[in-house]
């Protein structure tokens, strides 16, 4: 069951009753108001067992025990393939609006809830890559630092390797 962001308590009770999670929307409203839980109910996608008491349902919604989804970006994928993986996920929302460059996304499995924006996944993956680079290098260089100092367009050959080594020494 999906409780949308911004849903009122009445709307939430209606959704729960409509999906046979609770028998009575009115009883749910009374219970949550009497126990001062109205403002504590969290939006999200929830899974409920067949038989639930109003107390159990209210507890689940106030804990925010939402269903977690995963998106895996495998190693070795090109940027165009990564974008396709993200765009094909039906549980994500919106379009990718963040500019991307090859190598900015960390191959990893990311956890999210239904309705998370594609841009949020991109931000998380970019930050994860920066963190991984920082840990590997032992400094606070970003991917942009390397791109500015070492042009990607140069051919990878012996002279390039020497230039790369000289640039690394300059950064220290």
Coordinates of C-alpha atoms in Angstrom, one line a residue:
X1 CA 0.0 0.0 0.0
X2 CA 1.3 3.4 -1.0
X3 CA 0.7 6.4 1.4
X4 CA 1.6 9.4 -0.7
X5 CA 3.6 12.4 0.7
X6 CA 1.2 15.0 2.0
X7 CA -1.7 12.6 2.5
X8 CA -4.0 13.8 5.2
X9 CA -5.0 11.4 8.0
X10 CA -8.4 11.0 6.4
X11 CA -6.9 10.2 3.0
X12 CA -4.5 7.7 4.7
X13 CA -7.4 6.0 6.5
X14 CA -9.4 5.9 3.2
X15 CA -6.4 4.2 1.4
X16 CA -6.0 1.7 4.2
X17 CA -9.7 0.8 4.2
X18 CA -9.9 0.7 0.4
X19 CA -7.0 -1.8 0.3
X20 CA -8.6 -4.0 3.1
X21 CA -5.8 -3.2 5.5
X22 CA -8.3 -2.0 8.1
X23 CA -12.0 -2.6 8.4
X24 CA -13.0 0.9 9.3
X25 CA -11.5 4.2 8.3
X26 CA -13.4 6.0 11.1
X27 CA -12.1 3.6 13.8
X28 CA -8.5 4.2 12.5
X29 CA -9.1 8.0 12.6
X30 CA -10.4 7.8 16.2
X31 CA -7.6 5.5 17.3
X32 CA -4.8 7.7 15.8
X33 CA -6.3 10.9 17.1
X34 CA -7.0 9.6 20.6
X35 CA -3.4 8.3 20.8
X36 CA -2.0 11.5 19.3
X37 CA -0.4 9.7 16.4
X38 CA -1.9 11.8 13.6
X39 CA 1.2 13.9 13.0
X40 CA 3.6 10.9 13.3
X41 CA 2.3 8.9 10.4
X42 CA 4.9 8.7 7.6
X43 CA 4.4 8.5 3.9
X44 CA 5.8 5.6 1.9
X45 CA 5.1 2.1 0.5
X46 CA 4.1 -0.4 3.2
X47 CA 3.5 -4.2 3.2
X48 CA 0.9 -5.5 5.6
X49 CA 0.1 -9.1 6.6
X50 CA -3.5 -10.4 6.1
X51 CA -4.7 -9.7 9.6
X52 CA -3.8 -6.4 11.2
X53 CA -5.2 -4.6 14.2
X54 CA -5.6 -0.9 14.0
X55 CA -2.9 -0.6 16.6
X56 CA -0.5 -2.7 14.4
X57 CA -1.2 -0.6 11.3
X58 CA -0.8 2.7 13.2
X59 CA 2.5 1.4 14.7
X60 CA 3.8 0.4 11.3
X61 CA 2.9 3.8 9.8
X62 CA 4.5 5.8 12.7
X63 CA 7.7 3.8 12.6
X64 CA 8.0 4.4 8.9
X65 CA 8.7 0.7 8.2
X66 CA 8.6 1.3 4.4
X67 CA 9.5 -1.2 1.7
X68 CA 13.1 -0.7 0.6
X69 CA 13.9 -1.1 -3.1
X70 CA 17.3 -1.7 -4.7
X71 CA 19.0 -0.5 -7.8
X72 CA 22.3 -2.1 -8.8
X73 CA 24.8 -0.4 -11.1
X74 CA 27.2 -3.1 -12.1
X75 CA 31.0 -2.5 -12.6
X76 CA 32.1 -1.8 -16.1
X77 CA 29.0 -0.2 -17.4
X78 CA 29.3 2.9 -19.6
X79 CA 27.5 6.1 -18.6
X80 CA 24.8 5.6 -21.3
X81 CA 24.1 2.1 -19.8
X82 CA 24.0 3.4 -16.3
X83 CA 21.4 6.1 -17.3
X84 CA 19.4 3.4 -19.0
X85 CA 19.4 1.2 -15.8
X86 CA 18.2 4.2 -13.8
X87 CA 15.6 5.3 -16.3
X88 CA 14.1 1.8 -16.6
X89 CA 13.5 1.4 -12.9
X90 CA 9.7 1.8 -12.5
X91 CA 9.9 2.7 -8.8
X92 CA 11.9 5.9 -9.3
X93 CA 10.3 9.2 -10.3
X94 CA 11.1 12.2 -12.4
X95 CA 13.8 12.6 -15.1
X96 CA 17.6 12.8 -14.7
X97 CA 18.4 16.5 -14.8
X98 CA 21.9 16.5 -13.3
X99 CA 24.7 16.7 -15.8
X100 CA 26.9 13.6 -15.8
X101 CA 30.3 12.6 -17.0
X102 CA 31.8 9.2 -17.5
X103 CA 33.3 7.8 -14.3
X104 CA 31.3 9.9 -11.8
X105 CA 29.0 7.1 -10.7
X106 CA 30.1 4.5 -8.3
X107 CA 29.1 0.9 -9.3
X108 CA 27.1 -0.2 -6.3
X109 CA 23.7 -1.4 -5.0
X110 CA 21.6 1.6 -3.8
X111 CA 18.6 1.3 -1.6
X112 CA 15.6 3.6 -1.9
X113 CA 11.9 3.9 -1.4
X114 CA 9.2 4.0 -4.1
X115 CA 8.9 7.5 -5.5
X116 CA 12.5 8.5 -4.9
X117 CA 13.7 10.8 -7.7
X118 CA 16.2 9.6 -10.3
X119 CA 18.2 12.8 -9.5
X120 CA 18.4 11.6 -5.8
X121 CA 19.9 8.3 -6.9
X122 CA 22.4 10.2 -9.1
X123 CA 23.4 12.5 -6.3
X124 CA 23.9 9.5 -4.0
X125 CA 26.0 7.6 -6.5
X126 CA 28.1 10.7 -7.3
X127 CA 28.8 11.3 -3.6
X128 CA 29.6 7.6 -3.2
X129 CA 32.2 7.9 -6.0
X130 CA 33.8 11.0 -4.5
X131 CA 34.0 9.3 -1.1
X132 CA 35.5 6.2 -2.6
X133 CA 38.1 8.3 -4.5
X134 CA 38.9 10.3 -1.4
X135 CA 39.4 7.1 0.7
X136 CA 41.6 5.6 -2.1
X137 CA 43.7 8.7 -2.6
X138 CA 43.8 9.6 1.1
X139 CA 43.1 13.3 0.3
X140 CA 40.1 15.4 -0.5
X141 CA 40.5 15.6 -4.3
X142 CA 37.4 15.3 -6.4
X143 CA 36.9 13.8 -9.8
X144 CA 36.8 17.3 -11.2
X145 CA 40.3 18.0 -9.8
X146 CA 41.7 15.1 -11.8
X147 CA 39.8 16.1 -15.0
X148 CA 41.2 19.6 -14.8
X149 CA 44.7 18.5 -14.2
X150 CA 44.8 15.5 -16.6
X151 CA 42.9 15.9 -19.8
X152 CA 40.9 12.7 -20.6
X153 CA 41.3 13.3 -24.3
X154 CA 45.0 12.6 -24.4
X155 CA 46.0 9.2 -25.7
X156 CA 47.0 6.7 -23.1
X157 CA 50.6 5.8 -23.9
X158 CA 54.0 6.1 -22.3
X159 CA 54.2 9.9 -22.5
X160 CA 50.7 10.1 -21.0
X161 CA 51.7 7.8 -18.1
X162 CA 54.7 10.1 -17.5
X163 CA 52.5 13.2 -17.5
X164 CA 50.1 11.4 -15.1
X165 CA 52.9 10.6 -12.7
X166 CA 54.2 14.3 -12.9
X167 CA 50.6 15.6 -12.2
X168 CA 50.2 13.3 -9.2
X169 CA 53.5 14.6 -7.8
X170 CA 52.3 18.2 -8.3
X171 CA 49.1 17.5 -6.4
X172 CA 50.9 16.3 -3.2

